[in-house]
Short mmCIF file of C-alpha atoms and ligand atoms in Angstrom, two decimals:
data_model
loop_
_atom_site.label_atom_id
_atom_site.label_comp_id
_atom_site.label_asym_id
_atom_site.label_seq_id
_atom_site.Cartn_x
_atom_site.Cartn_y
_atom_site.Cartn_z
CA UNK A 1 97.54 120.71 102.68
CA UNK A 2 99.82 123.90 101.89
CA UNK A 3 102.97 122.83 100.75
CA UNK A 4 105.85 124.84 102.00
CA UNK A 5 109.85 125.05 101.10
CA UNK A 6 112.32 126.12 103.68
CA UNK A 7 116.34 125.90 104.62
CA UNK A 8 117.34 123.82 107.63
CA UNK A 9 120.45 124.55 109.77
CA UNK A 10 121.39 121.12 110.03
CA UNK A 11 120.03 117.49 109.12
CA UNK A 12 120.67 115.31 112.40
CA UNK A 13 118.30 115.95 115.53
CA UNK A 14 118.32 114.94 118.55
CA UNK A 15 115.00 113.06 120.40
CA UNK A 16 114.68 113.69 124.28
CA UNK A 17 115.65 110.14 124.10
CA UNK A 18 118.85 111.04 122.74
CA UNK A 19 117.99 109.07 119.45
CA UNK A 20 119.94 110.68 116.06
CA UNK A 21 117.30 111.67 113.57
CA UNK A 22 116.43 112.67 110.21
CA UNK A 23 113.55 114.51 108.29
CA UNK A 24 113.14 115.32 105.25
CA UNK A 25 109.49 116.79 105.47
CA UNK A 26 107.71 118.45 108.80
CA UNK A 27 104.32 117.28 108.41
CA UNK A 28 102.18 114.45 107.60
CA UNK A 29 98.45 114.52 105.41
CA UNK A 30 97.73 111.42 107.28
CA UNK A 31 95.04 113.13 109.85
CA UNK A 32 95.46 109.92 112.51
CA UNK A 33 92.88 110.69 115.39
CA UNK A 34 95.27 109.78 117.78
CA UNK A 35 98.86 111.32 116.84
CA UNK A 36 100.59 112.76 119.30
CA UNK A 37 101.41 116.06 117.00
CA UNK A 38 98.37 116.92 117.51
CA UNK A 39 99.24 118.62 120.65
CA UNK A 40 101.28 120.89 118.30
CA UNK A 41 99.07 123.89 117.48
CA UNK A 42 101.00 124.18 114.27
CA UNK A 43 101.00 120.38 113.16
CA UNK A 44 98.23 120.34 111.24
CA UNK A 45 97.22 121.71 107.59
CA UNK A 46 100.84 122.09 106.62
CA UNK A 47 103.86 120.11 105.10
CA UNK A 48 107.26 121.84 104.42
CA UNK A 49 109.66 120.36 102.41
CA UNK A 50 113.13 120.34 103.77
CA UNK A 51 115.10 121.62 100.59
CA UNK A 52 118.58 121.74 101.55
CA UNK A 53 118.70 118.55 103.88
CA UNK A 54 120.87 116.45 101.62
CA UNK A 55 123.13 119.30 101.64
CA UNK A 56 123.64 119.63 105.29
CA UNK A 57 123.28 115.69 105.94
CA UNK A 58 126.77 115.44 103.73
CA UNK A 59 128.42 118.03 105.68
CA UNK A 60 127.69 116.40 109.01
CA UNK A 61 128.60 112.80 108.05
CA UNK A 62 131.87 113.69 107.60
CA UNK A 63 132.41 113.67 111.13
CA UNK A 64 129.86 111.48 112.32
CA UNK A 65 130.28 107.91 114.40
CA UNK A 66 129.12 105.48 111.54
CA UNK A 67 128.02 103.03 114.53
CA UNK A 68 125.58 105.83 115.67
CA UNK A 69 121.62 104.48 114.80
CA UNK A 70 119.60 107.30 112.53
CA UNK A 71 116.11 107.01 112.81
CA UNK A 72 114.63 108.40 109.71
CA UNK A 73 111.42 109.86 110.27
CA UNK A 74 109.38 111.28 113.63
CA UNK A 75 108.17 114.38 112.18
CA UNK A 76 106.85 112.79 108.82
CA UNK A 77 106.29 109.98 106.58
CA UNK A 78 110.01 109.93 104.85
CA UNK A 79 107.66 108.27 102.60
CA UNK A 80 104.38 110.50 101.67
CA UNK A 81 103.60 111.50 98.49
CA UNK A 82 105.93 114.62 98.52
CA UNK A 83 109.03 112.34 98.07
CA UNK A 84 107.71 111.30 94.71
CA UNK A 85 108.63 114.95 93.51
CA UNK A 86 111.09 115.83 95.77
CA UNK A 87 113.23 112.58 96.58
CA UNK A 88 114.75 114.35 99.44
CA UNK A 89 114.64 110.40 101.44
CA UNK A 90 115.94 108.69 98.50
CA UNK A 91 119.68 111.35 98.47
CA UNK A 92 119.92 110.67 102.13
CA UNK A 93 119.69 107.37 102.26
CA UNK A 94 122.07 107.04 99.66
CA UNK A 95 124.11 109.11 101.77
CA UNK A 96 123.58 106.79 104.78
CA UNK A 97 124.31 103.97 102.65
CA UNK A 98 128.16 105.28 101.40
CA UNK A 99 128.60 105.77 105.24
CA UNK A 100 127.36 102.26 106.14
CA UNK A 101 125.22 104.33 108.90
CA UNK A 102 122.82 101.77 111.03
CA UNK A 103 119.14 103.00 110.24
CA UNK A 104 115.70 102.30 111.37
CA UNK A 105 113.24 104.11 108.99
CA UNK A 106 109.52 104.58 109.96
CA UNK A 107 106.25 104.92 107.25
CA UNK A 108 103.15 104.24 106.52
CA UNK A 109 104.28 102.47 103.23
CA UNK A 110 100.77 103.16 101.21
CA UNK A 111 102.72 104.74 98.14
CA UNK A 112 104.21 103.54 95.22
CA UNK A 113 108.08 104.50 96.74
CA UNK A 114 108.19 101.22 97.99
CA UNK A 115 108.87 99.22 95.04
CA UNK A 116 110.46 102.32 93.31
CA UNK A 117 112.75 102.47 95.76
CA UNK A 118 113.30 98.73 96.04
CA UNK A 119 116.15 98.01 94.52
CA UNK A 120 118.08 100.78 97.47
CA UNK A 121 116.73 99.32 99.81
CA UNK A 122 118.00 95.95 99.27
CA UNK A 123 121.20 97.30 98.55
CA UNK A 124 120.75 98.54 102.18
CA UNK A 125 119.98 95.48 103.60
CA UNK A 126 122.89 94.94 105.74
CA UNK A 127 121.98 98.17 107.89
CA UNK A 128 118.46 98.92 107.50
CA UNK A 129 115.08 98.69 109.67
CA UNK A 130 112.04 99.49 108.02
CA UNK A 131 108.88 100.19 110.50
CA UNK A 132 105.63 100.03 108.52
CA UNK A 133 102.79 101.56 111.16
CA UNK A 134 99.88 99.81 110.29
CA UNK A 135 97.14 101.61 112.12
CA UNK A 136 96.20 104.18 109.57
CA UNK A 137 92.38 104.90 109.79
CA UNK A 138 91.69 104.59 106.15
CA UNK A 139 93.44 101.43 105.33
CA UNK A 140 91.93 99.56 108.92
CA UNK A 141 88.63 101.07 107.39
CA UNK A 142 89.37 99.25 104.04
CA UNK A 143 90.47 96.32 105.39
CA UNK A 144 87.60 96.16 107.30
CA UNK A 145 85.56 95.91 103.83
CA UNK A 146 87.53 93.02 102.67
CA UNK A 147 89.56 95.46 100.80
CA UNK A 148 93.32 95.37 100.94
CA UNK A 149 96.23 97.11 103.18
CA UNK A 150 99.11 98.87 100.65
CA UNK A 151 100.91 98.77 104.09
CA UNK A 152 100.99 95.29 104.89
CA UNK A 153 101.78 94.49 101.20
CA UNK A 154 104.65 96.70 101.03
CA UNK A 155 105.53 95.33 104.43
CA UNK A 156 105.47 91.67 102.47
CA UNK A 157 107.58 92.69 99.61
CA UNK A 158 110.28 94.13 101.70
CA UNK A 159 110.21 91.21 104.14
CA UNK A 160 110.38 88.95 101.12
CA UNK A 161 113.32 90.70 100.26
CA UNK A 162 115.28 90.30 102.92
CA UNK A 163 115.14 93.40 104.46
CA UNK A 164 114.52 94.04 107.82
CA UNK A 165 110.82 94.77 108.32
CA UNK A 166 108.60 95.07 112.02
CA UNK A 167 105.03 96.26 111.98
CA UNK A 168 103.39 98.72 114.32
CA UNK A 169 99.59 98.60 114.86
CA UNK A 170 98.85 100.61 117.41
CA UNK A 171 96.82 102.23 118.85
CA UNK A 172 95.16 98.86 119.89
CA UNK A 173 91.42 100.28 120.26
CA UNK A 174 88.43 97.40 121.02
CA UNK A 175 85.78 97.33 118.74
CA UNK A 176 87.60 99.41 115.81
CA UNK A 177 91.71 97.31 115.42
CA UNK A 178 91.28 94.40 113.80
CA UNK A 179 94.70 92.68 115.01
CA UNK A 180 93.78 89.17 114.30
CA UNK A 181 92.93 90.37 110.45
CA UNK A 182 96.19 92.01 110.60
CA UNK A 183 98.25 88.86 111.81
CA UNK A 184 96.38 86.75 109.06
CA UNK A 185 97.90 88.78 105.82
CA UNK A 186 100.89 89.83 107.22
CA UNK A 187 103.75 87.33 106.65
CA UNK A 188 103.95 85.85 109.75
CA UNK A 189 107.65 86.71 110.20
CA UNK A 190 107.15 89.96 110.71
CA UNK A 191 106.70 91.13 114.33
CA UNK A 192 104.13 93.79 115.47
CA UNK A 193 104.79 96.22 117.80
CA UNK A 194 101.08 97.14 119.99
CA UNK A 195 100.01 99.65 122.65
CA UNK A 196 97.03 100.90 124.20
CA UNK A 197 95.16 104.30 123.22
CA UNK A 198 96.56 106.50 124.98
CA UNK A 199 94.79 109.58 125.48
CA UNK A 200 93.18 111.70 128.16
CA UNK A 201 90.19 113.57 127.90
CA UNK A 202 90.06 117.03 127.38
CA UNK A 203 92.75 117.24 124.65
CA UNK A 204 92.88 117.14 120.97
CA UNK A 205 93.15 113.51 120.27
CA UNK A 206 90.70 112.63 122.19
CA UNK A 207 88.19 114.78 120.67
CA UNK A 208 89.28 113.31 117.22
CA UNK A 209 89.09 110.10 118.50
CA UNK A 210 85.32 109.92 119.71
CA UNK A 211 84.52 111.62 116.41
CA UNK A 212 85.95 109.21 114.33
CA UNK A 213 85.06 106.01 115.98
CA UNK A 214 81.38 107.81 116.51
CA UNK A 215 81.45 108.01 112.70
CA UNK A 216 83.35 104.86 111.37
CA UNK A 217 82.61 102.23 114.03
CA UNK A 218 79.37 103.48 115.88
CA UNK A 219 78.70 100.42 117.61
CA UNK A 220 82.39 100.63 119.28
CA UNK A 221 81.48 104.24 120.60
CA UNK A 222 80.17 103.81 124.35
CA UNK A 223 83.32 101.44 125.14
CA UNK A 224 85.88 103.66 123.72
CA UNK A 225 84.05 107.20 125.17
CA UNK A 226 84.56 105.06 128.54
CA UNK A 227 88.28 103.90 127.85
CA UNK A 228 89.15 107.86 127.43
CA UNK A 229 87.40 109.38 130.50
CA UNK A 230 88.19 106.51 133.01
CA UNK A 231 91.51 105.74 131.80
CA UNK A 232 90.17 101.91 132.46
CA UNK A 233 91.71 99.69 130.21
CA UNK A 234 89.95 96.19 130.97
CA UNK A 235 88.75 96.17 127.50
CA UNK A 236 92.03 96.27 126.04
CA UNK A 237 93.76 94.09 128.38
CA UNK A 238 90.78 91.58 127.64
CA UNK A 239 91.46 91.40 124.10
CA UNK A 240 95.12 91.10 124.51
CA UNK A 241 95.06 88.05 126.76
CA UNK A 242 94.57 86.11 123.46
CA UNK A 243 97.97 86.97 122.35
CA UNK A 244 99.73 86.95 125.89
CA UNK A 245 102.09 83.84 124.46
CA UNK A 246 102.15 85.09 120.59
CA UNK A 247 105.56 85.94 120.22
CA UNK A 248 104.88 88.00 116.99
CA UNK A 249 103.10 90.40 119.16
CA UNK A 250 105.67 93.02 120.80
CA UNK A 251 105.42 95.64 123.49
CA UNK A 252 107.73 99.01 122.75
CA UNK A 253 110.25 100.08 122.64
CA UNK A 254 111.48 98.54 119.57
CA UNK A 255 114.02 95.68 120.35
CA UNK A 256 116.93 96.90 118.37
S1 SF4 B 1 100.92 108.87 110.16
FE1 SF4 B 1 101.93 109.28 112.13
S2 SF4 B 1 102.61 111.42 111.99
FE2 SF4 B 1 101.06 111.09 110.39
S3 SF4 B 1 99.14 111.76 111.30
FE3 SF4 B 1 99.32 109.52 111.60
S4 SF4 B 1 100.25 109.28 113.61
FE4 SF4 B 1 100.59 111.43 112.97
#
């Protein structure tokens, strides 16, 4: 992945939702099948590193409603390895934190930064949401070995800690999630937030999507080709039924 540095203009963007966010990177090494970047002819292959964000995040706080939500990542993990070095995340959450700013953070959580940074984040406690997205292909492919999840233990530790912690695993895709293995390490606190695959054929995702479920979970390959070119979700509402009255299970949006 080619690492690049550039200026920004200003930290805080604005979602089509109208949502107040912040990244530190553009980019993410994660290669998800099914991200919606994807659609972005210049998403993949590339990371850039947000140098002066910190910078520009101070100037704008100044005059900045403190009751206003930041959401801290939607173009990147505000974790991935790149924060190790750079520690862009860490200055503007300390930032965040002098201006008591509401935030709901999202990441994979499969680094280390977790418990480096754990002693922030419980300082943050008060005003923090951490989102840990659980469907990440090689970690549901580990778990499916009996190995473990770095993102539902770091999930754990900061639900142990009394921070605020929800789950994503989604997409939900029959034959290749494994939600029930999921539910049974995760503390059982913790919500998770599901959807459906949603993807049409003919675009990027779901060529990447075939391929990988062709590869990694060959058996689930008819149903899911089928899910993408009829758009028929039986399959997934069939496996869902299960958890119709689970009340750890959660359609988005988030419930903030
Ligand atoms: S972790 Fe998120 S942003 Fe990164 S590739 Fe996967 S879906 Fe896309």
């Amino acid at each position: 992945m080619k690492i690049e540095h550039i200026r920004v203009r200003h930290a805080i963007d604005y979602s089509p939702h109208h949502h107040a966010y912040i990244n530190p990177y553009n980019g993410c090494p994660m290669d998800c099948p099914f991200c919606y970047w994807l659609d972005d002819p210049e998403w993949e292959g590339r990371l850039q590193v947000r140098d002066n964000i910190v910078e520009m995040l101070r100037q704008e706080l100044v005059q900045w409603d403190a009751k206003e939500r930041i959401y801290v990542g939607s173009i990147c993990d505000p974790f991935c390895n790149e924060e190790i070095h750079a520690g862009l995340t860490r200055q503007c959450l300390e930032l965040l934190k002098e201006h008591k700013m509401p935030v709901l953070l999202t990441t994979s959580a499969t680094n280390r930064i977790i418990r480096d940074y754990l002693s922030l984040l419980i300082e943050m406690r008060e005003q923090l949401t951490i989102v840990v997205e659980l469907a990440r292909p090689p970690f549901m492919k580990a778990m499916k070995s009996g190995e473990h999840h770095p993102g539902i233990e770091n999930a754990n530790l900061l639900h142990q800690n009394g921070i605020r912690t929800w789950t994503t695993y989604a997409p939900i895709i029959p034959g290749v999630s494994d939600l029930e293995g999921v539910l049974n390490v995760l503390d059982e606190e913790i919500p998770v937030y599901v959807e459906e695959l949603l993807c049409k054929e003919g675009t990027t995702q779901a060529e990447r999507v075939k391929k990988w479920v062709k590869q990694d979970y060959p058996e689930a390959y008819v149903t899911v080709r089928e899910m993408i070119e009829t758009q028929d979700y039986t399959d997934y509402n069939a496996l869902m039924k299960k958890y119709e009255r689970n009340e750890r299970i959660l359609n988005f949006p988030f419930r903030i």
